[in-house]
mmCIF file of C-alpha atoms in Angstrom:
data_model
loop_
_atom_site.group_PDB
_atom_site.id
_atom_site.type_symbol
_atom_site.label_atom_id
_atom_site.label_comp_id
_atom_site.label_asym_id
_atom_site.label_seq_id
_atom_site.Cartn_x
_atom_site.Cartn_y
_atom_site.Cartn_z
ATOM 1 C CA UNK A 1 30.654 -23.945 8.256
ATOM 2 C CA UNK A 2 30.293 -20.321 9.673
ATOM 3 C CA UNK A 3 27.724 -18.639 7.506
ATOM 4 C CA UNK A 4 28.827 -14.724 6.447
ATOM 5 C CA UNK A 5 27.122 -11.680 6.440
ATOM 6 C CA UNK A 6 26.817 -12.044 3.010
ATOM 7 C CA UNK A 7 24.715 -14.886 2.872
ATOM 8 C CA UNK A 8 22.547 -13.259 5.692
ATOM 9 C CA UNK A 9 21.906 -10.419 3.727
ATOM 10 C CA UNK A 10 21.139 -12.328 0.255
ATOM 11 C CA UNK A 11 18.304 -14.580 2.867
ATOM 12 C CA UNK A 12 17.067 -11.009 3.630
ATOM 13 C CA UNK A 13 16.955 -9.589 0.593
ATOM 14 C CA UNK A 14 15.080 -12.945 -0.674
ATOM 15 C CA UNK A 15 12.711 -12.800 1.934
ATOM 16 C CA UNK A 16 11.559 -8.876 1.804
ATOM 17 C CA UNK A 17 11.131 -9.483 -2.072
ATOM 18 C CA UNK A 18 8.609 -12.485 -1.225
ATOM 19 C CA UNK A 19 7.282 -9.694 1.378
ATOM 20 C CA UNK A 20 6.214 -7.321 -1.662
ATOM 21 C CA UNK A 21 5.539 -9.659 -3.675
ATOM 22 C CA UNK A 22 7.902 -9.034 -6.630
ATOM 23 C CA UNK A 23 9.439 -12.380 -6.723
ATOM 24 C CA UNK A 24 8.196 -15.241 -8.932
ATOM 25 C CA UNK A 25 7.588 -18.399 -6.760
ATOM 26 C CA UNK A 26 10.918 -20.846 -6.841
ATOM 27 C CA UNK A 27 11.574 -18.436 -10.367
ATOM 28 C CA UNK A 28 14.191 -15.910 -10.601
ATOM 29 C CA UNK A 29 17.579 -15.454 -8.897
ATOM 30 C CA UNK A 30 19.996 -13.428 -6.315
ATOM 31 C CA UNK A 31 23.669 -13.502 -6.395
ATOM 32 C CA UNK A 32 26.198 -12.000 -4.634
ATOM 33 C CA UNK A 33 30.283 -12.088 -5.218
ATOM 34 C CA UNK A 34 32.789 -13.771 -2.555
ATOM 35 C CA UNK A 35 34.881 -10.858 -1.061
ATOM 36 C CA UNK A 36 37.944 -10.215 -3.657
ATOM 37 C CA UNK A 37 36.379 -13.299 -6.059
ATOM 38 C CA UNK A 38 34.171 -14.036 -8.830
ATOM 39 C CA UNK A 39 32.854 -16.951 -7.119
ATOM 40 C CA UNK A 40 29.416 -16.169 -6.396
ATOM 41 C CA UNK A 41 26.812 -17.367 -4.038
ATOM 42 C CA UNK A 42 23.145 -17.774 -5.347
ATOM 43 C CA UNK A 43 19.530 -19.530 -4.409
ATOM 44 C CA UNK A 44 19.337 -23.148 -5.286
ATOM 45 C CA UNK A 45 16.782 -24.578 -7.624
ATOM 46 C CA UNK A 46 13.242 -25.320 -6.306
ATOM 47 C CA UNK A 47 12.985 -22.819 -3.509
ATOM 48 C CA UNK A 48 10.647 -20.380 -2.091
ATOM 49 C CA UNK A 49 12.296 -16.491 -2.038
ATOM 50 C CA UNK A 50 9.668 -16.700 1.439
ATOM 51 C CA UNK A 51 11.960 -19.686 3.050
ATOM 52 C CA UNK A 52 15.268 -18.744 1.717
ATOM 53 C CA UNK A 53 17.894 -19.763 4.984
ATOM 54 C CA UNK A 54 21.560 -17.833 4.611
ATOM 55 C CA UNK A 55 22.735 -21.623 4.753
ATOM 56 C CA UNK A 56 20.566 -22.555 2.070
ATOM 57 C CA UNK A 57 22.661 -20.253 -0.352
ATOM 58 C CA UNK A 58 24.684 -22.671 -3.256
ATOM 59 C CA UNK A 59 28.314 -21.515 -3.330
ATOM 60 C CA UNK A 60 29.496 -21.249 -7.384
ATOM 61 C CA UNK A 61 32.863 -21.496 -7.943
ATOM 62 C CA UNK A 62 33.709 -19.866 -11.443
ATOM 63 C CA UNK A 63 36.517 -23.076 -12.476
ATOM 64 C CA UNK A 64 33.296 -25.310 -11.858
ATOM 65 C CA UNK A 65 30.740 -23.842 -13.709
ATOM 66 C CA UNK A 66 30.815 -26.742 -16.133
ATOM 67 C CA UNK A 67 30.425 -29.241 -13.916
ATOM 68 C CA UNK A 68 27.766 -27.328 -11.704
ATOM 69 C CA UNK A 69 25.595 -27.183 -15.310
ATOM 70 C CA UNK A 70 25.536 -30.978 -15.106
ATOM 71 C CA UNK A 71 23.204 -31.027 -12.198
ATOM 72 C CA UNK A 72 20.296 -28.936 -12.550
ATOM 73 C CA UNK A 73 18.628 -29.672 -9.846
ATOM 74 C CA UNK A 74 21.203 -27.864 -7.346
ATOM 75 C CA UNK A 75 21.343 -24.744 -9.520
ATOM 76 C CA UNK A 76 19.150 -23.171 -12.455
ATOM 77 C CA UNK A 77 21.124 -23.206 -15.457
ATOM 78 C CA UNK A 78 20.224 -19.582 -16.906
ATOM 79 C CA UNK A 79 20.987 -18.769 -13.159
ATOM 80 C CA UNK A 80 24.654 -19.848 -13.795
ATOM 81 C CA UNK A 81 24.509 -18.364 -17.224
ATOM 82 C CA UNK A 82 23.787 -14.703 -16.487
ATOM 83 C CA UNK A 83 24.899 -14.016 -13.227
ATOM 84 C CA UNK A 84 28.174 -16.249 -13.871
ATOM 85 C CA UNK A 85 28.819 -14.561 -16.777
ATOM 86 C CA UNK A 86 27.890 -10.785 -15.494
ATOM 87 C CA UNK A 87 29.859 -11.319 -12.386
ATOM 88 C CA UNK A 88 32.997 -11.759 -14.602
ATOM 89 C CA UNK A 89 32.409 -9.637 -17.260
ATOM 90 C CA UNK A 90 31.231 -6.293 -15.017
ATOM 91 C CA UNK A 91 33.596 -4.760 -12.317
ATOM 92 C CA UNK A 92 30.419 -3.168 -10.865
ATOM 93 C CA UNK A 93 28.199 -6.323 -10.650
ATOM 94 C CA UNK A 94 28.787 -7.607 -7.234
ATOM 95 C CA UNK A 95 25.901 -8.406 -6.666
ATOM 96 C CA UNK A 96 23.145 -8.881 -9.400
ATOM 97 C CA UNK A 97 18.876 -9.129 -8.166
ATOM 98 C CA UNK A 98 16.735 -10.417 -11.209
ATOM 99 C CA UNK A 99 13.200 -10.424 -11.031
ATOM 100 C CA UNK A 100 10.279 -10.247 -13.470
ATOM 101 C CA UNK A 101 8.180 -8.179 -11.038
ATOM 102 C CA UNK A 102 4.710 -6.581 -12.020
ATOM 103 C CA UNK A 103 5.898 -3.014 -13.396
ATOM 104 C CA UNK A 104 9.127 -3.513 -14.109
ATOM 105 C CA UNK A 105 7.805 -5.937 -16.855
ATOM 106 C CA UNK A 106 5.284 -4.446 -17.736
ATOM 107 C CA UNK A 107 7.583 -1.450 -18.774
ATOM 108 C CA UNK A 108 10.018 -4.138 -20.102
ATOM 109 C CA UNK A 109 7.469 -4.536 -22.977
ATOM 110 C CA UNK A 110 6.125 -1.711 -24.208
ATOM 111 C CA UNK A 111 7.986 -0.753 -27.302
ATOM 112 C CA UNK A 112 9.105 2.461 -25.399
ATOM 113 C CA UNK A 113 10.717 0.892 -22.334
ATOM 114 C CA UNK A 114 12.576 4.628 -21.617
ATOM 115 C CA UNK A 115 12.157 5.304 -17.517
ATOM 116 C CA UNK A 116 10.918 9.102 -18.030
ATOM 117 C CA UNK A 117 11.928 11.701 -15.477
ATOM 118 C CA UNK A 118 8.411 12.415 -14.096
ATOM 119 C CA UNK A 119 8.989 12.403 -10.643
ATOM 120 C CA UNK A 120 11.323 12.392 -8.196
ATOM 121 C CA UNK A 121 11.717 8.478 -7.728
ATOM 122 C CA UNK A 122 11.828 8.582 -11.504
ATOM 123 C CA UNK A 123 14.521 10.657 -11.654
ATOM 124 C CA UNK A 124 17.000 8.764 -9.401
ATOM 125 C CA UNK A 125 17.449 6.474 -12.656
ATOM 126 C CA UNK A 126 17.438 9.426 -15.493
ATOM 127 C CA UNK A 127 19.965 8.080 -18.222
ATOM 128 C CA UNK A 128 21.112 5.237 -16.002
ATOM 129 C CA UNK A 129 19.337 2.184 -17.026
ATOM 130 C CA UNK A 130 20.567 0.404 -19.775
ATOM 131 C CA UNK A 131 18.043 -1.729 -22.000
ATOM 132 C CA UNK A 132 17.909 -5.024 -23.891
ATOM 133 C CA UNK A 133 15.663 -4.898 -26.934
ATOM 134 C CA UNK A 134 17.182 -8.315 -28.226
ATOM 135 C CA UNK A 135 15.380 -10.765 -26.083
ATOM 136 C CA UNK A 136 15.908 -14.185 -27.807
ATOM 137 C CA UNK A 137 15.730 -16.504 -25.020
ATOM 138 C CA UNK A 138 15.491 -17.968 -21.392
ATOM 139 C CA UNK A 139 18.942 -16.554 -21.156
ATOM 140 C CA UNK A 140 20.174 -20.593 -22.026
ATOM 141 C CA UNK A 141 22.287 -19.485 -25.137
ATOM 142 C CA UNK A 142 23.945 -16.653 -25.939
ATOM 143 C CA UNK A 143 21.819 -13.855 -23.842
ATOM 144 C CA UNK A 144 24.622 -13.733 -21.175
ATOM 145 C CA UNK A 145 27.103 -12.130 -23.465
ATOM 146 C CA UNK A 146 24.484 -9.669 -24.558
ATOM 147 C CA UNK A 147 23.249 -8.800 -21.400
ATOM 148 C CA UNK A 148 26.547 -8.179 -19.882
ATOM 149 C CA UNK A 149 27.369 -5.769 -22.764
ATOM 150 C CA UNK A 150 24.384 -3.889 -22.193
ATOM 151 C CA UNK A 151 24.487 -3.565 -18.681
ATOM 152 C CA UNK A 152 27.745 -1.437 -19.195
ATOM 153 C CA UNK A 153 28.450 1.131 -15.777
ATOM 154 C CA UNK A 154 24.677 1.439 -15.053
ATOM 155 C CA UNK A 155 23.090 -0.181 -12.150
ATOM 156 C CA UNK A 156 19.705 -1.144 -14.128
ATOM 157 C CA UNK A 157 18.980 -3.575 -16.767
ATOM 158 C CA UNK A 158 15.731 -3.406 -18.297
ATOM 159 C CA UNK A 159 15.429 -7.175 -20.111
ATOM 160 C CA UNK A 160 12.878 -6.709 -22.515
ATOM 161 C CA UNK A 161 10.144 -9.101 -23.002
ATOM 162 C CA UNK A 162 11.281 -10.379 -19.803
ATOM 163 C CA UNK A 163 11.923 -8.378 -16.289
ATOM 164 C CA UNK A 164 14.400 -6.286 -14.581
ATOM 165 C CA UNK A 165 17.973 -7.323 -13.128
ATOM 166 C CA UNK A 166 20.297 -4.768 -10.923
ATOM 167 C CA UNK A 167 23.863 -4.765 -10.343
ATOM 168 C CA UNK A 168 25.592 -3.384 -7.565
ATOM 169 C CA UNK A 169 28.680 -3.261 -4.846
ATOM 170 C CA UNK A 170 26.835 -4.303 -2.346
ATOM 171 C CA UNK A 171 23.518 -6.577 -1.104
ATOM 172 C CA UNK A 172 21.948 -3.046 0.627
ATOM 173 C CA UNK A 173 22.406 -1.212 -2.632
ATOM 174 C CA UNK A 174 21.286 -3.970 -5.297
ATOM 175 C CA UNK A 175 18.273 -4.362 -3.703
ATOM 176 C CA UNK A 176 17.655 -0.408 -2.564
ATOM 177 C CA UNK A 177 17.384 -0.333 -6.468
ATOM 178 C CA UNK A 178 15.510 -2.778 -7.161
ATOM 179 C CA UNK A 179 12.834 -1.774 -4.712
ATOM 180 C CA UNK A 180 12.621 2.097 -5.576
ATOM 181 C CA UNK A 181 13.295 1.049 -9.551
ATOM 182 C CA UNK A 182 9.058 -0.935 -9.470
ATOM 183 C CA UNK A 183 7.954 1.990 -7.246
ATOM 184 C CA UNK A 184 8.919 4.372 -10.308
ATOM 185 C CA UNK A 185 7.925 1.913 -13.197
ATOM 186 C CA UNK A 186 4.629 1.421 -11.039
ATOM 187 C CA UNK A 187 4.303 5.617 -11.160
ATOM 188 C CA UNK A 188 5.257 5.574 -14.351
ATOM 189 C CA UNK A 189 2.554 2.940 -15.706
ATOM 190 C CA UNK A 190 0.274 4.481 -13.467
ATOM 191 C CA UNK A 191 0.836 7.662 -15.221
ATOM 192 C CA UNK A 192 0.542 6.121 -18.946
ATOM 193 C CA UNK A 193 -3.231 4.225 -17.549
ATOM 194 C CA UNK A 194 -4.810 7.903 -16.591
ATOM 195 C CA UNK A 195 -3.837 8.304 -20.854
ATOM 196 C CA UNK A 196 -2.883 11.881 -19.975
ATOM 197 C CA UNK A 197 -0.112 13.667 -21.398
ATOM 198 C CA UNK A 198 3.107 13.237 -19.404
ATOM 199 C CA UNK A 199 4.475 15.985 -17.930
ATOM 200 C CA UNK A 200 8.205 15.402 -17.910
ATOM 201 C CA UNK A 201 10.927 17.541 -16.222
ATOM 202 C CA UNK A 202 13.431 19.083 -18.109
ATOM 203 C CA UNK A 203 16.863 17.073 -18.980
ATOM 204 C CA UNK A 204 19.180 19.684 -16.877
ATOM 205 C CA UNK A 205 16.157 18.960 -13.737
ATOM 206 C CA UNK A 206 16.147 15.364 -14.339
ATOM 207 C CA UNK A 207 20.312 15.234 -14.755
ATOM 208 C CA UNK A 208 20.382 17.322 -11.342
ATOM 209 C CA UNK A 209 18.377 15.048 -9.438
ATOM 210 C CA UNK A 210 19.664 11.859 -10.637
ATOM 211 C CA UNK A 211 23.270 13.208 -9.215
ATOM 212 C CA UNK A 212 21.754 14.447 -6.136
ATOM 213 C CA UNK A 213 20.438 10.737 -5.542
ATOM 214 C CA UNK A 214 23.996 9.558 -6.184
ATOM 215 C CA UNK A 215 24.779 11.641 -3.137
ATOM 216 C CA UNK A 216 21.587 10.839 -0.861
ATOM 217 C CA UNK A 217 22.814 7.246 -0.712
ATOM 218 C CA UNK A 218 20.090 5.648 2.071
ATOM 219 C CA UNK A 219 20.614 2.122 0.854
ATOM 220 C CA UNK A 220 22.303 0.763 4.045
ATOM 221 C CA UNK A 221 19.793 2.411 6.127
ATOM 222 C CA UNK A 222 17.121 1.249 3.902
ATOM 223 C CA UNK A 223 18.291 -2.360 4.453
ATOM 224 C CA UNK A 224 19.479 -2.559 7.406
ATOM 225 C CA UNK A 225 15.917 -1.293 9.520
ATOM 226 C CA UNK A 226 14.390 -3.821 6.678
ATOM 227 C CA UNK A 227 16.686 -6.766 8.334
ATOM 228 C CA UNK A 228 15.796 -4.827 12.118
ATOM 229 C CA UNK A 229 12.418 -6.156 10.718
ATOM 230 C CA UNK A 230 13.085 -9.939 9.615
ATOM 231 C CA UNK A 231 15.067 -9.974 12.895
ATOM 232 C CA UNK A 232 11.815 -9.978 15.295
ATOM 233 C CA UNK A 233 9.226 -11.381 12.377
ATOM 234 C CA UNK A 234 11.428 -14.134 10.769
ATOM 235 C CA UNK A 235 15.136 -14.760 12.743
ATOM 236 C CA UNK A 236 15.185 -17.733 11.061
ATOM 237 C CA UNK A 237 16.507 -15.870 7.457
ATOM 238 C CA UNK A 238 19.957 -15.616 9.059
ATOM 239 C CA UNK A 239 20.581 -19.171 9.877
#
C-alpha cells in the first residue's frame, strides 16, 4: 500500500517530539483525519514516538471503533476515545497532538492554569486556549464528550491534572502549536519560579498580537525545514 503524505508527516511530527523530548515513552498519541473523512490515522500501542515509521501508522475507521476497542494491543483505548470522538465532534480538529510534556503540565495543574500575555510567544495564544478543570479520568469514560465540548474553535486544550492536546487543519500547524505552546508555558513557569510580580501586557496589546500571529502563519515553514532535517538524520521516518 502507497503510504501518503499524511502519514509521513504524523512519523515526523512523532519523531521531532521524541527529539525535544516532550513525548512520554510508548505514552500519548497523534492523529490525523483521512482527506474529506473522519477516519483517522494514529500510533499503535507499544511504540517509541523515536521509531515511529509512516507505515507503522494504525488506520481507524470511525464504523469500527467498536470492534478496534476489542484489541488493545493494536490501539490504546483512551487513544480511540478522545481523538475518535474529537475528530467527529470538532470541524477544526483534523488533526489532534496530545502530550503531557514538562510545562505544559506543569501549568495544567496549578489552580490558575490561565496562559498570561507576558511575552510575545505568550501572546500568540491570548484568549485562545480552552481549559478542562474536570479531570476525572484516563479519558476511558466519559472525558471524550467533555473534552470535545471544551475544546470549542480554539486550537489549545489545556487538560488539567493531565497535559496539553492541540487541534488543527493540518500536521504543520498542530504541531507548530504544540511546540511554541511549552516554549510559552516554559516562559511562563519560568517567570512564576523568579516569584516576581508578572508584568503582563495590556488586553488591547495582548488581543493585537494574538491576531497578528493569526496572520504570521510560519507553520509550514516551521515543519517543513524540521522534515529537511529528519530527511538527512533519520530517512527512515517516511517509510
Amino acid at each position: 500500500m502507497e503510504i501518503s503524505e499524511l502519514q509521513k508527516d504524523l512519523a515526523a511530527a512523532f519523531r521531532w517530539t521524541a527529539k525535544l523530548n516532550m513525548h512520554e515513552g510508548i505514552a500519548n498519541h497523534f492523529s490525523v483525519c483521512m482527506p474529506d473523512s473522519n477516519d483517522f490515522y494514529v500510533n499503535g500501542s507499544g511504540m517509541h514516538f523515536s521509531t515511529i515509521k509512516a507505515s507503522d501508522l494504525v488506520l481507524v475507521e470511525q464504523n469500527k471503533i467498536k470492534e478496534i476497542k476489542k484489541n488493545p494491543d493494536l490501539v490504546d483505548p483512551t487513544a480511540i476515545n478522545i481523538h475518535g470522538t474529537i475528530h467527529k465532534k470538532v470541524p477544526h480538529a483534523r488533526c489532534i497532538l496530545h502530550v503531557h510534556s514538562k510545562y505544559a503540565t506543569i501549568l495544567a495543574c496549578l489552580e490558575d492554569k490561565v496562559m498570561k500575555p507576558i511575552d510575545q510567544n505568550t501572546m500568540r495564544f491570548y484568549e485562545k486556549v480552552s481549559i478542562d478543570y474536570d479531570y476525572d479520568g484516563m479519558g476511558l469514560g466519559d472525558e471524550a464528550e467533555r473534552l470535545s465540548t471544551i475544546l470549542g474553535d480554539n486550537p489549545i486544550l489545556l487538560m488539567g491534572n493531565h497535559g496539553v492536546l492541540t487541534a488543527a487543519d493540518s500536521v504543520a500547524q498542530a504541531f507548530d502549536y504544540l511546540y511554541h505552546f511549552e516554549k510559552s508555558c516554559e516562559t511562563l513557569v519560568g517567570a512564576y519560579q523568579t516569584g516576581k510580580k508578572l508584568h503582563l501586557a495590556s488586553h488591547e496589546v495582548a488581543t493585537k498580537t494574538a491576531r497578528q500571529w493569526e496572520k504570521y502563519d510560519a507553520s509550514d515553514l516551521h515543519f517543513n525545514a524540521l522534515k529537511a532535517i529528519l530527511d538527512k538524520e533519520e530517512p527512515d521516518y517516511k517509510k
